[in-house]
Short mmCIF file of C-alpha atoms (C1' of nucleotides) in Angstrom, two decimals:
data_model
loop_
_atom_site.label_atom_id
_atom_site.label_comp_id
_atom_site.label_asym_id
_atom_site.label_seq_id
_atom_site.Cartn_x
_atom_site.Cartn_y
_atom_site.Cartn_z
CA UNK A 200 25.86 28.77 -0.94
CA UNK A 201 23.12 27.14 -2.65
CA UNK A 202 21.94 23.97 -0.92
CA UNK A 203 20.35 24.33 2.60
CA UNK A 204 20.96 20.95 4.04
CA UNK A 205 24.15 20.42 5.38
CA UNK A 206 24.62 23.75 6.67
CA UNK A 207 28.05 24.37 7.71
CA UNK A 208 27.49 25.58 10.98
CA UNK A 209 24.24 24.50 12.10
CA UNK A 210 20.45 24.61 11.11
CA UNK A 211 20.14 27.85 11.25
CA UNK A 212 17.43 29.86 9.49
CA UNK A 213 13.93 29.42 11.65
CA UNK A 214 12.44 29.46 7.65
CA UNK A 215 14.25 26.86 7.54
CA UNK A 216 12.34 24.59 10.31
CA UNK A 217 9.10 25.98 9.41
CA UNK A 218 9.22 25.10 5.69
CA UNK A 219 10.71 21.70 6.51
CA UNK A 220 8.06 21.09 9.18
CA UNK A 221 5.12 21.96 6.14
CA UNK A 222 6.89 20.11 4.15
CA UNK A 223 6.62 16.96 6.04
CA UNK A 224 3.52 17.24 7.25
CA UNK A 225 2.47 17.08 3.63
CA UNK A 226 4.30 14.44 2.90
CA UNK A 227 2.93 12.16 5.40
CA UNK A 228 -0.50 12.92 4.49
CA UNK A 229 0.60 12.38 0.80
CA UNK A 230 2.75 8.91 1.36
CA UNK A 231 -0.04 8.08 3.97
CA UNK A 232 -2.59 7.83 1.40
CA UNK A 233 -0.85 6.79 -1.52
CA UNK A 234 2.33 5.01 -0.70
CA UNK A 235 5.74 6.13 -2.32
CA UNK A 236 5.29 5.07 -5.84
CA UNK A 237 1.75 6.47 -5.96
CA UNK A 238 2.32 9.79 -4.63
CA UNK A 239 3.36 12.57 -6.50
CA UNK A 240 6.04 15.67 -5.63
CA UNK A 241 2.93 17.73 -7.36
CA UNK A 242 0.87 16.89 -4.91
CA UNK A 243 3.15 16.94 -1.93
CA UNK A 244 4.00 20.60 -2.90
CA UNK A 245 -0.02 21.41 -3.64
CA UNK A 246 -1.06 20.08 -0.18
CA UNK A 247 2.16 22.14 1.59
CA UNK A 248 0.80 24.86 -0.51
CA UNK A 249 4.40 26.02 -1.87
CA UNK A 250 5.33 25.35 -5.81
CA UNK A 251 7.43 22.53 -6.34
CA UNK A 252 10.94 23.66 -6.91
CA UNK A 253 10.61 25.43 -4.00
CA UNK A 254 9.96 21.49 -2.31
CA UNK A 255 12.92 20.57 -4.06
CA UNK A 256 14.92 23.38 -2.77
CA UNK A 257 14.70 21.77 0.73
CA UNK A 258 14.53 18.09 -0.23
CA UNK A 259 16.26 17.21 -3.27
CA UNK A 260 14.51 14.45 -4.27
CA UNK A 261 10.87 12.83 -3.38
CA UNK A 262 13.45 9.59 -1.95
CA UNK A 263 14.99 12.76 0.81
CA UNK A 264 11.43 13.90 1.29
CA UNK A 265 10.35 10.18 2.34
CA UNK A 266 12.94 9.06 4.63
CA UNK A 267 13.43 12.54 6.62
CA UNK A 268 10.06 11.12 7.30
CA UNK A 269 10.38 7.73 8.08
CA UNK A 270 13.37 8.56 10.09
CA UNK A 271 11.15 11.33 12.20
CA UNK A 272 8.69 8.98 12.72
CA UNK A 273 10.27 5.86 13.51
CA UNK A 274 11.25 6.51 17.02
CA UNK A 275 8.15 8.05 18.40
CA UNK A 276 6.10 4.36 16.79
CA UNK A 277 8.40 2.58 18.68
CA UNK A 278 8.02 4.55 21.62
CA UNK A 279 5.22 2.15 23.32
CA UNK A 280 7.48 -0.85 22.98
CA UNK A 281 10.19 0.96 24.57
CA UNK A 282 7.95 1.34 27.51
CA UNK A 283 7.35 -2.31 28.08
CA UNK A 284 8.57 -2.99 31.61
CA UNK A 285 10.16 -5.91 32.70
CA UNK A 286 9.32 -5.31 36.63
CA UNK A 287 5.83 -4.46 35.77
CA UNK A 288 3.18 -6.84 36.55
CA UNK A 289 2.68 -8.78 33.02
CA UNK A 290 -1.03 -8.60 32.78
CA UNK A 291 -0.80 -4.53 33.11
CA UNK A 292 2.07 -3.88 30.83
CA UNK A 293 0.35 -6.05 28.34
CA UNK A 294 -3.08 -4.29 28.83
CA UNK A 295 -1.55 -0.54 29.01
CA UNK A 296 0.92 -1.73 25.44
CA UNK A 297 -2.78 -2.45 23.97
CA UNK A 298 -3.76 0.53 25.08
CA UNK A 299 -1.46 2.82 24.21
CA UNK A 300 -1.17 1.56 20.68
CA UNK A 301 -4.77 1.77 20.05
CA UNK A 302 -4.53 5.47 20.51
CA UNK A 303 -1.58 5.42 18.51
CA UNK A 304 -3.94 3.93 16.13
CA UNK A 305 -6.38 6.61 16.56
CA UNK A 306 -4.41 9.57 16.96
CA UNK A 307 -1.66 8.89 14.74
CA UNK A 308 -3.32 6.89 11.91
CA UNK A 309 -1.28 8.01 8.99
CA UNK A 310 1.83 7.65 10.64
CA UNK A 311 0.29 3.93 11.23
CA UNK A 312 -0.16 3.56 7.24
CA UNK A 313 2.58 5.29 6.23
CA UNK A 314 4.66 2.26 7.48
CA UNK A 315 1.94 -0.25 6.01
CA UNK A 316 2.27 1.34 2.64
CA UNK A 317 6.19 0.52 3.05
CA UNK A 318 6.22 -3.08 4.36
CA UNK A 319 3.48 -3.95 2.62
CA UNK A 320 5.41 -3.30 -0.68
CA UNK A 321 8.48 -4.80 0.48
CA UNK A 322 9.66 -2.06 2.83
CA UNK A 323 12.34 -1.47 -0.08
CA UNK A 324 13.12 1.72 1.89
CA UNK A 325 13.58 0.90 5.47
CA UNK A 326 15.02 -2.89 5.10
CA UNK A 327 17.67 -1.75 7.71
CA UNK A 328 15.91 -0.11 9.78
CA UNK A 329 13.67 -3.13 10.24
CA UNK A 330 16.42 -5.48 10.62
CA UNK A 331 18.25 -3.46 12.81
CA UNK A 332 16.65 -1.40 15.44
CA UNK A 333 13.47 -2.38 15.13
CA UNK A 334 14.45 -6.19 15.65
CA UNK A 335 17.01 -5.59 18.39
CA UNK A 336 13.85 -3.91 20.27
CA UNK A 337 11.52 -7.27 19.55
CA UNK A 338 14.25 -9.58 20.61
CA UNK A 339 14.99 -7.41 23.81
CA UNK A 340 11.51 -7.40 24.78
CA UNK A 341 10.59 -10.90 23.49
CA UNK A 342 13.02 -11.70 26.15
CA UNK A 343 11.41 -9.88 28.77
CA UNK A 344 8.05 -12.09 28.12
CA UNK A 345 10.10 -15.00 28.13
CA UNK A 346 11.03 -14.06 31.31
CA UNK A 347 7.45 -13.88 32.47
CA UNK A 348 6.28 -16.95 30.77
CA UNK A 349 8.93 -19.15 32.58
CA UNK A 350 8.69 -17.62 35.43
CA UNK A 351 4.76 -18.65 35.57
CA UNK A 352 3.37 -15.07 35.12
CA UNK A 353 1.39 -15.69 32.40
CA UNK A 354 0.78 -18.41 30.11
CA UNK A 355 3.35 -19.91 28.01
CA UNK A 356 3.47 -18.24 24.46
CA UNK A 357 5.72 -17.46 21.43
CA UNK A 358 6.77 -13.83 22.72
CA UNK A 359 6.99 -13.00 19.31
CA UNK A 360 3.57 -14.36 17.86
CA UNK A 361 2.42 -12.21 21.03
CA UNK A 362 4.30 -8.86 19.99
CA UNK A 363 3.05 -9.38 16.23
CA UNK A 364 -0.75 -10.07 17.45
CA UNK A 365 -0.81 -6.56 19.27
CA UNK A 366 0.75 -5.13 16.43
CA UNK A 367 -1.50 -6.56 14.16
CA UNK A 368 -5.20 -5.93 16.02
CA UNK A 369 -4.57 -2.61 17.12
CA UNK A 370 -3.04 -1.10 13.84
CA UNK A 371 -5.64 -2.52 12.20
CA UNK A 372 -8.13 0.35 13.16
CA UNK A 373 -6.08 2.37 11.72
CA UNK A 374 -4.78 0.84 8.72
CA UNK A 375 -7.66 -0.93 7.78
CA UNK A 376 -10.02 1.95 8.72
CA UNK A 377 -12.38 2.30 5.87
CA UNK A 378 -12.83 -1.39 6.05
CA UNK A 379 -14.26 -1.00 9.48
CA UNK A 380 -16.34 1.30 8.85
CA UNK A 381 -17.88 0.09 6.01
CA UNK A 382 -18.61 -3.27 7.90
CA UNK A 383 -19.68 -1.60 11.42
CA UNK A 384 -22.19 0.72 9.55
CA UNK A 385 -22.52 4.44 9.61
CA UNK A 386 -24.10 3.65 13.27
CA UNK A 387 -21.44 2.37 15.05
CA UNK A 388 -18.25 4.23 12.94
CA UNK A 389 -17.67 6.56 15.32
CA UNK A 390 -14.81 7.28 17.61
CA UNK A 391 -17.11 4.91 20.11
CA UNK A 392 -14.89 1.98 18.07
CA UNK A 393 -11.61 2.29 19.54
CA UNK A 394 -13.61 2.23 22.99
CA UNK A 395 -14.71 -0.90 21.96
CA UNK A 396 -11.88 -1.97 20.32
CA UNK A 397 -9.90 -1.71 23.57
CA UNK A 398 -12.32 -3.47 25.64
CA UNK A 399 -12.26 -6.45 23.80
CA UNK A 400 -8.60 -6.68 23.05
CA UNK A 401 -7.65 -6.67 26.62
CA UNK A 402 -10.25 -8.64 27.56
CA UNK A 403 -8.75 -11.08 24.34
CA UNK A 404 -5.36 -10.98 25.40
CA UNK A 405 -5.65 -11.54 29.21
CA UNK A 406 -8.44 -13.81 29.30
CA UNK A 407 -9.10 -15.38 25.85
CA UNK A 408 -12.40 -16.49 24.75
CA UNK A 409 -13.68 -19.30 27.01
CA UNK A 410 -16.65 -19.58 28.79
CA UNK A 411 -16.96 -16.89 31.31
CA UNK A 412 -17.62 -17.55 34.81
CA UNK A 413 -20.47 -15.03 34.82
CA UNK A 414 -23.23 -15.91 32.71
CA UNK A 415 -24.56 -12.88 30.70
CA UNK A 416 -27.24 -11.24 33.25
CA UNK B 1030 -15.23 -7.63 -35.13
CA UNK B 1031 -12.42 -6.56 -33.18
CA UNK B 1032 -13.10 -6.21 -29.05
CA UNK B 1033 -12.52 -9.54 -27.74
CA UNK B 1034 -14.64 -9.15 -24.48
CA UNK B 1035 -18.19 -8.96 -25.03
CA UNK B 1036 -18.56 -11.57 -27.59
CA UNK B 1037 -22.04 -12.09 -28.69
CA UNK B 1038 -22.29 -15.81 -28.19
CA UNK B 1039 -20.31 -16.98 -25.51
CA UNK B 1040 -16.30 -16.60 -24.63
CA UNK B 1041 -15.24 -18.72 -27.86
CA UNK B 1042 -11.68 -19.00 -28.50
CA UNK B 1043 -9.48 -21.19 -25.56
CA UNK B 1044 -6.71 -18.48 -26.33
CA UNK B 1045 -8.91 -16.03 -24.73
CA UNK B 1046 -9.04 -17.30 -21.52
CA UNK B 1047 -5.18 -18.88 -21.81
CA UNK B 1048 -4.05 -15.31 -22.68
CA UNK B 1049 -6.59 -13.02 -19.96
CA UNK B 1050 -5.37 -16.01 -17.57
CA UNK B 1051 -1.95 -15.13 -18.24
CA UNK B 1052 -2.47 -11.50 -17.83
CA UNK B 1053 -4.47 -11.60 -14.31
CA UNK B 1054 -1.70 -13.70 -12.86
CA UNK B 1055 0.56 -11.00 -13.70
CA UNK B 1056 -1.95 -8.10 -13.04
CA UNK B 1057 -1.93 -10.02 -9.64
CA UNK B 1058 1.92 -9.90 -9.01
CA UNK B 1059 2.34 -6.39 -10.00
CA UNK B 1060 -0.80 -4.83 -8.36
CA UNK B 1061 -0.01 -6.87 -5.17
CA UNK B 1062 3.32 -5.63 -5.05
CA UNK B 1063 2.76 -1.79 -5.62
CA UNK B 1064 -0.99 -0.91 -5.24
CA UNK B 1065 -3.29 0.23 -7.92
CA UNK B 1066 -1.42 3.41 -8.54
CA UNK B 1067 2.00 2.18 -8.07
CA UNK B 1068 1.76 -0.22 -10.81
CA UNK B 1069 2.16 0.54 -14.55
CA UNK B 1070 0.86 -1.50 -17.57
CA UNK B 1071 4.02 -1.97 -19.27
CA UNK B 1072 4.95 -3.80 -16.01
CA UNK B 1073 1.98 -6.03 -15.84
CA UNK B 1074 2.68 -6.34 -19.72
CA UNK B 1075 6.22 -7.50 -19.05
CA UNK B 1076 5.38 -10.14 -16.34
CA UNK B 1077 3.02 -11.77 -18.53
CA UNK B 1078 5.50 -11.54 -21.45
CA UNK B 1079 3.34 -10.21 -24.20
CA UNK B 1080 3.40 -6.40 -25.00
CA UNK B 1081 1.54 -3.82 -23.92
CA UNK B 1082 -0.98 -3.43 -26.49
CA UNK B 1083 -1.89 -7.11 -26.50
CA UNK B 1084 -2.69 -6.80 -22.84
CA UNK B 1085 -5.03 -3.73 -23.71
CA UNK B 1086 -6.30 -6.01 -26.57
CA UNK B 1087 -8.18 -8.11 -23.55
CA UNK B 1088 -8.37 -5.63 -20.77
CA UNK B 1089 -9.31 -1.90 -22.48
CA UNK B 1090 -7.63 0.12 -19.44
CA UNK B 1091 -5.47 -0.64 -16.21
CA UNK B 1092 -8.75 -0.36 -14.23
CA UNK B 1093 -10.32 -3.03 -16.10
CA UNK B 1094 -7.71 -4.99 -15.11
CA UNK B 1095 -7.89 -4.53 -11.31
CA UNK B 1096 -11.59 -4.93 -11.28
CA UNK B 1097 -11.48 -8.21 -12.84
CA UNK B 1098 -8.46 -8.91 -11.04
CA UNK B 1099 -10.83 -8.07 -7.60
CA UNK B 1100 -13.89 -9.68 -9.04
CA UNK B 1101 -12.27 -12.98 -9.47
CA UNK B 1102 -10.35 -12.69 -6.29
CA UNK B 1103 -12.99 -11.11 -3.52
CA UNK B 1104 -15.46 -14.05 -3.60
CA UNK B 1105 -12.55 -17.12 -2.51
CA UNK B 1106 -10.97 -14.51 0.08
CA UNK B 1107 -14.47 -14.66 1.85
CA UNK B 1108 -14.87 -18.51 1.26
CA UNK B 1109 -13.48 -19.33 4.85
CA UNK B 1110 -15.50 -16.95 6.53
CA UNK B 1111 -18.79 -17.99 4.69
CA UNK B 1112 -18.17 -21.57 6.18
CA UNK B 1113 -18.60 -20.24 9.52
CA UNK B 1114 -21.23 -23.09 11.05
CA UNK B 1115 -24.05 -21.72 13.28
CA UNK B 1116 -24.48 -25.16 14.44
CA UNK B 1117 -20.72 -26.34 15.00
CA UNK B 1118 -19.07 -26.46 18.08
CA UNK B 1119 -17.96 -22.80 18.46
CA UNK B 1120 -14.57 -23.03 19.73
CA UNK B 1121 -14.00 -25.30 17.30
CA UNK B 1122 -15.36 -23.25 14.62
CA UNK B 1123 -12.87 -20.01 15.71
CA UNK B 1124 -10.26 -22.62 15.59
CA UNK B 1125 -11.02 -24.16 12.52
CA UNK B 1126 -11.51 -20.18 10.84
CA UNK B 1127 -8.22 -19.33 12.48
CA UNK B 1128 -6.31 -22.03 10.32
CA UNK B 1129 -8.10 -21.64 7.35
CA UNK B 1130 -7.05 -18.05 7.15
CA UNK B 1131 -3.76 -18.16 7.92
CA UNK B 1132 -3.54 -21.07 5.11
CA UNK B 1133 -4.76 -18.75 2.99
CA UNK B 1134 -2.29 -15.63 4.22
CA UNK B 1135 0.50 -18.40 3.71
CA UNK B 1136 -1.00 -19.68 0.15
CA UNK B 1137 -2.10 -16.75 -1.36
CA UNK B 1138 -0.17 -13.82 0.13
CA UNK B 1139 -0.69 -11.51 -3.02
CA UNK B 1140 -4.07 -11.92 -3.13
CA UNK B 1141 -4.32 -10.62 0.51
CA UNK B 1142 -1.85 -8.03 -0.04
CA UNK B 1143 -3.75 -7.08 -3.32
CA UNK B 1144 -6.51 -6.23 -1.02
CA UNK B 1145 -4.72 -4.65 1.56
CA UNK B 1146 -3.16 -2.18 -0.44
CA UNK B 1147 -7.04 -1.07 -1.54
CA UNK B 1148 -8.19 -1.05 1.73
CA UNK B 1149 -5.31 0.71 3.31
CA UNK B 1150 -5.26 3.92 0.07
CA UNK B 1151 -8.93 4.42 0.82
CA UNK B 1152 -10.41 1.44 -0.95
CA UNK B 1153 -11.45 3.85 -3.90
CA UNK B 1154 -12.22 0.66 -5.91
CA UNK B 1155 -13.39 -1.47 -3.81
CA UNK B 1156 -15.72 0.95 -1.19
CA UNK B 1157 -19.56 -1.01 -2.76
CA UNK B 1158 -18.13 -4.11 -2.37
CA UNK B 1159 -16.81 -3.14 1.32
CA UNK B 1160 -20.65 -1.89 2.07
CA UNK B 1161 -22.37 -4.30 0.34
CA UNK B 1162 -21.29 -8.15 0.11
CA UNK B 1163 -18.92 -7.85 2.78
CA UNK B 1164 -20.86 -5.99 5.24
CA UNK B 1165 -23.65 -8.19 4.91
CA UNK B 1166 -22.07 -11.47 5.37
CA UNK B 1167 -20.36 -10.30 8.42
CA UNK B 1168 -23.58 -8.92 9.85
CA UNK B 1169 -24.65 -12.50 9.38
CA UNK B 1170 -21.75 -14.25 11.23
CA UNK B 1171 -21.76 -11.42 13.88
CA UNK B 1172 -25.18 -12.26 14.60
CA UNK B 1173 -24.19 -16.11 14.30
CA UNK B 1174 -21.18 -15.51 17.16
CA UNK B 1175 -23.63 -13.27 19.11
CA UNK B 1176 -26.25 -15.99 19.80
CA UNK B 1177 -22.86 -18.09 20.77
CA UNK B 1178 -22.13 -15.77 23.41
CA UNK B 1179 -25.92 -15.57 24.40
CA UNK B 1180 -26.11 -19.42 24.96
CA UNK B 1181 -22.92 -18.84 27.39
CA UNK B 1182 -20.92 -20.95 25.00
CA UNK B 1183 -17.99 -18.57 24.62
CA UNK B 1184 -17.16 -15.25 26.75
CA UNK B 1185 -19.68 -12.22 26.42
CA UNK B 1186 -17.51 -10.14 23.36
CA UNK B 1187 -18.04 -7.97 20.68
CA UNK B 1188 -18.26 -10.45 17.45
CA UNK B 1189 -17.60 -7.50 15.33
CA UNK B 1190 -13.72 -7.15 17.10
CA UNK B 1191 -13.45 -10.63 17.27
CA UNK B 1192 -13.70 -11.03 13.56
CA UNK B 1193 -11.74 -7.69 12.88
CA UNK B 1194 -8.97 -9.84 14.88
CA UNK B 1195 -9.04 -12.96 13.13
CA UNK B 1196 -8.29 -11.22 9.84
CA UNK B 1197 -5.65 -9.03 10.88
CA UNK B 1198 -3.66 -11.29 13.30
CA UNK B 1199 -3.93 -14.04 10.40
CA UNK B 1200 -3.53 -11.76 7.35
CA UNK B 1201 -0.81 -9.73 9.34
CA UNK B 1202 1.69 -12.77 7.92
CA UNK B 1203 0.43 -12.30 4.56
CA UNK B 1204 0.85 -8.57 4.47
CA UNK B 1205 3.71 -7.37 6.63
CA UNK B 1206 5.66 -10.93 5.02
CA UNK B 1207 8.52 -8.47 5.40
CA UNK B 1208 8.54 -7.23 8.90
CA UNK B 1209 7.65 -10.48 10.29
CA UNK B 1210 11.06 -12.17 8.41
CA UNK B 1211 13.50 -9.23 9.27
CA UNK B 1212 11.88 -9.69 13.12
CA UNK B 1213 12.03 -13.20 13.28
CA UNK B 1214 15.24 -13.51 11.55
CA UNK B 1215 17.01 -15.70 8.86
CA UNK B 1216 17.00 -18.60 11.57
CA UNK B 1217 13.43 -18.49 12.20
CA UNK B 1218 11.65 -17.43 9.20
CA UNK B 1219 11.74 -20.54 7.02
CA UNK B 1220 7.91 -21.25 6.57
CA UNK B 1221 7.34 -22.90 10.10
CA UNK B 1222 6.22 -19.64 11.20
CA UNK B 1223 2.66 -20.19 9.99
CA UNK B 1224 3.04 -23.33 12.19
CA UNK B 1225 4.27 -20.92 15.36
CA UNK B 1226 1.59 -18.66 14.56
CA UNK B 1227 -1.14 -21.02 14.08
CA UNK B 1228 -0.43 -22.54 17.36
CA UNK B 1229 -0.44 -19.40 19.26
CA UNK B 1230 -3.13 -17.87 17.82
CA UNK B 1231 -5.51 -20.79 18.02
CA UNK B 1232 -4.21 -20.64 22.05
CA UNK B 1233 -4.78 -16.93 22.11
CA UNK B 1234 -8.30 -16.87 20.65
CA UNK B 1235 -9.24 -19.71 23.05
CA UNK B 1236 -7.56 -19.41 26.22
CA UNK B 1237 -5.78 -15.75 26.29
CA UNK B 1238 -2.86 -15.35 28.36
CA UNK B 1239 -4.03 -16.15 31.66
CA UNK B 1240 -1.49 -18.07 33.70
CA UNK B 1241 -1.90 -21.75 32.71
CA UNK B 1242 -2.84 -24.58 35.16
CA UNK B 1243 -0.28 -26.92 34.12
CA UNK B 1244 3.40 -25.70 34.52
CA UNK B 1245 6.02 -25.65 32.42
CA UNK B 1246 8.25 -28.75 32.34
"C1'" DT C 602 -7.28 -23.53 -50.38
"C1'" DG C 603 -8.96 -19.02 -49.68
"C1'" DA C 604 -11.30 -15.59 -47.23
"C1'" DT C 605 -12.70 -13.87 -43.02
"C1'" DA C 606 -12.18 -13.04 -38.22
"C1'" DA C 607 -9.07 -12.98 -34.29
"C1'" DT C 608 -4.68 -11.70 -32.56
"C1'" DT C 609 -0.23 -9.22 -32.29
"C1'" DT C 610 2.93 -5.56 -33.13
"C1'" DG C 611 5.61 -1.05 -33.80
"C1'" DA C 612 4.99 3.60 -34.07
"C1'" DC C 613 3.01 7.10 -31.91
"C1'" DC C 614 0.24 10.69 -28.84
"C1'" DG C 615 -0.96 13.95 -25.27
"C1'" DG C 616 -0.42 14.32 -20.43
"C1'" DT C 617 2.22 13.60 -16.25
"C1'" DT C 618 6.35 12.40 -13.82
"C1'" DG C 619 10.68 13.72 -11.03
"C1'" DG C 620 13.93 16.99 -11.45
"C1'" DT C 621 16.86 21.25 -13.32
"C1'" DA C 622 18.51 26.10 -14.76
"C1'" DA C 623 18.58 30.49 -14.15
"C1'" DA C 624 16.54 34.67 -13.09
"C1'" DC C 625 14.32 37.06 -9.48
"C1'" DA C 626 13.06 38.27 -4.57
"C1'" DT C 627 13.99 38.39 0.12
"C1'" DT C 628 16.51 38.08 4.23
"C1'" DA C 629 20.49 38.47 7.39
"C1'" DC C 630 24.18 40.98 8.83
"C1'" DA C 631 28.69 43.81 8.59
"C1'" DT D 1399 22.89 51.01 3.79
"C1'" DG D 1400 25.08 47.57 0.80
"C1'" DT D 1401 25.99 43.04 -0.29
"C1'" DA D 1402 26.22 38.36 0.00
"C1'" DA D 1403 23.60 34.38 1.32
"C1'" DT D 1404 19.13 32.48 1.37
"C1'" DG D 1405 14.70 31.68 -0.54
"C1'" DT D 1406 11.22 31.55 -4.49
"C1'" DT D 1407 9.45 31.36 -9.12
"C1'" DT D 1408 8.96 30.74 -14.18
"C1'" DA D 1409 10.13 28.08 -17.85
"C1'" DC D 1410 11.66 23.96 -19.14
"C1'" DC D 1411 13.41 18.93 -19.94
"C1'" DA D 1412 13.77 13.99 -20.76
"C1'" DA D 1413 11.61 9.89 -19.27
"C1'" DC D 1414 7.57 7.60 -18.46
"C1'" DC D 1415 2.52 7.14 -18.14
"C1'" DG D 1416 -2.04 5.06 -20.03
"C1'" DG D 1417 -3.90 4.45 -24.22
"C1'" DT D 1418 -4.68 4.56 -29.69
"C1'" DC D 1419 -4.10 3.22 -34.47
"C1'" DA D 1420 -3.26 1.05 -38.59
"C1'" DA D 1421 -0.75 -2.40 -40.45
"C1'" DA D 1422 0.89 -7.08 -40.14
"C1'" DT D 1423 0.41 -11.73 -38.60
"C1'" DT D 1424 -1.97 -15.86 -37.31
"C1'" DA D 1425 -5.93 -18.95 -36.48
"C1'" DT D 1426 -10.51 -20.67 -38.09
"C1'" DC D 1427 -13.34 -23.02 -41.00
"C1'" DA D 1428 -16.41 -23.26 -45.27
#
DNA sequence: TGATAATTTGACCGGTTGGTAAACATTACA
DNA sequence: TGTAATGTTTACCAACCGGTCAAATTATCA
């Protein structure tokens, strides 16, 4: 046998998982930074620190490389989402989904651009995956904040405008990340931003910006 | 003489600036659409129908291109912000920022996606003009939103975040075009999303999601 | 008109790209 | 241990990349 995917019986070499695991890791940094038409198998296999037909002996093409990827990292993005509760009280689950993607955005940033560098070129890779699971999640959940908003829990609001506005301010920070730093100032760029970040993004989504009852002692 | 840029009296011929017209507007498509690395000449050279060493008649190199390209581009994408009033009304002023920019995200998506893709692979091209320019005209507005906030005339918040959320909850529509559509779905994304958005954002910014006084009919 | 400058093109170049072939090395296991 | 499967490497390829060059074409204007 020549090929190691698709292994009759099952994955079985540990080599196997290792290499595979370098592999990827590489990959995401590589795709991360450069998005799939900028990044080369060269430099995948220099940053995994193996030669590249020996890449190419595990994925067989820089297209296999990039959606084992996707596909790994897909679920665990979504995983915050997933967690929305629909018996929760509205104003927490809102506040703890902020949350929770914000360290996303700091802990996980490359996954976060990986994904930027695909829709933002016309996710010509994971179409379906957008269109499928990724919208049947939205439109479950969307229905969920329906839910609260007719119910009088909080105030009415496009569910979806709602999910996209989360999406968009806390991915930011990590998507946008150079941009932020370059406009906070070597001063304020470090981890202290996501601190602040989350303080005023709750505060944004559950109160808004209007005149606060206590004036500024 | 033979370098068309550079001329020692002024830009003379009108073909000049038909043809390097003709080529940023392509330059524009292609580098909005696959980043600075993802794009190739002969493609930019294709969209604007003339061959490839034409276009390197009036641009010498790809990079000349994008910096021109960003030159032209940067100072209009900060016109909206720069007309940020001290003196206005401030919630009126958010509001009136709010729809600018997501008139811009829905008029000129490529240009924002042109700058996203920069940002978002390190801004390698871009990093002075991050520092400089940019930086300092926030500073300016920051400081503008902070004396707000002093007066008691909107919420005690970070102006900083609240900017960094105006451009990516606005720009989000520009950039993740894709997402947004596969989310929303064929029914809903005709181009009254901006109008969806626009409404809940300019609700978001100014009330947040507290439960509203007057119930739903 | 004619000559001079500006513009356009086809042929080409060295380097890089994603990917392959086959020989070689290593491991797993009977 | 022997041997067959698995893993790795060297050498290589055709296509494409950004960019050059000299020749050909077109516009300008005295």
């Amino acid at each position: 046998m020549v090929l190691p995917r698709a292994a009759k019986t099952q994955r079985r070499t540990r080599i196997q998982e290792e290499k595979e695991e370098r592999i990827l890791e590489a990959a995401l940094e590589v795709f991360s930074a450069h998005g799939f038409r900028g990044a080369t198998v060269d430099q995948i296999a220099d940053v995994a620190g193996m030669s590249k037909p020996n890449l190419l002996y595990y994925f067989r093409t820089k297209e296999a490389m990039h959606r084992a990827l996707i596909d790994r990292v897909l679920d665990t993005w979504l995983d915050p989402l997933r967690a929305f509760d629909a018996e929760g009280n509205p104003v927490t689950e809102i506040r703890s989904y902020i949350r929770r993607k914000l360290e996303m955005a700091r802990d996980f940033p490359r996954e976060s651009r990986l994904f930027a560098n695909e829709v933002l070129q016309g996710a010509p890779h994971i179409e379906d995956e957008l269109k499928g699971p990724l919208k049947e999640l939205v439109d479950e959940k969307a229905e969920v904040i329906r839910a609260w908003t007719k119910a009088g829990k909080i105030a009415k609001c496009d569910p979806y405008h709602l999910i996209f506005a989360i999406w968009s301010t806390t991915q930011h920070y990590a998507d946008f990340d150079v941009q932020v730093r370059a406009v906070l100032g070597q001063g304020n760029s470090g981890e202290g931003r996501f601190e602040d970040a989350a303080r005023f993004l709750e505060r944004l989504f559950v109160d808004g910006l209007q005149v606060s009852e206590q004036p500024a002692s």
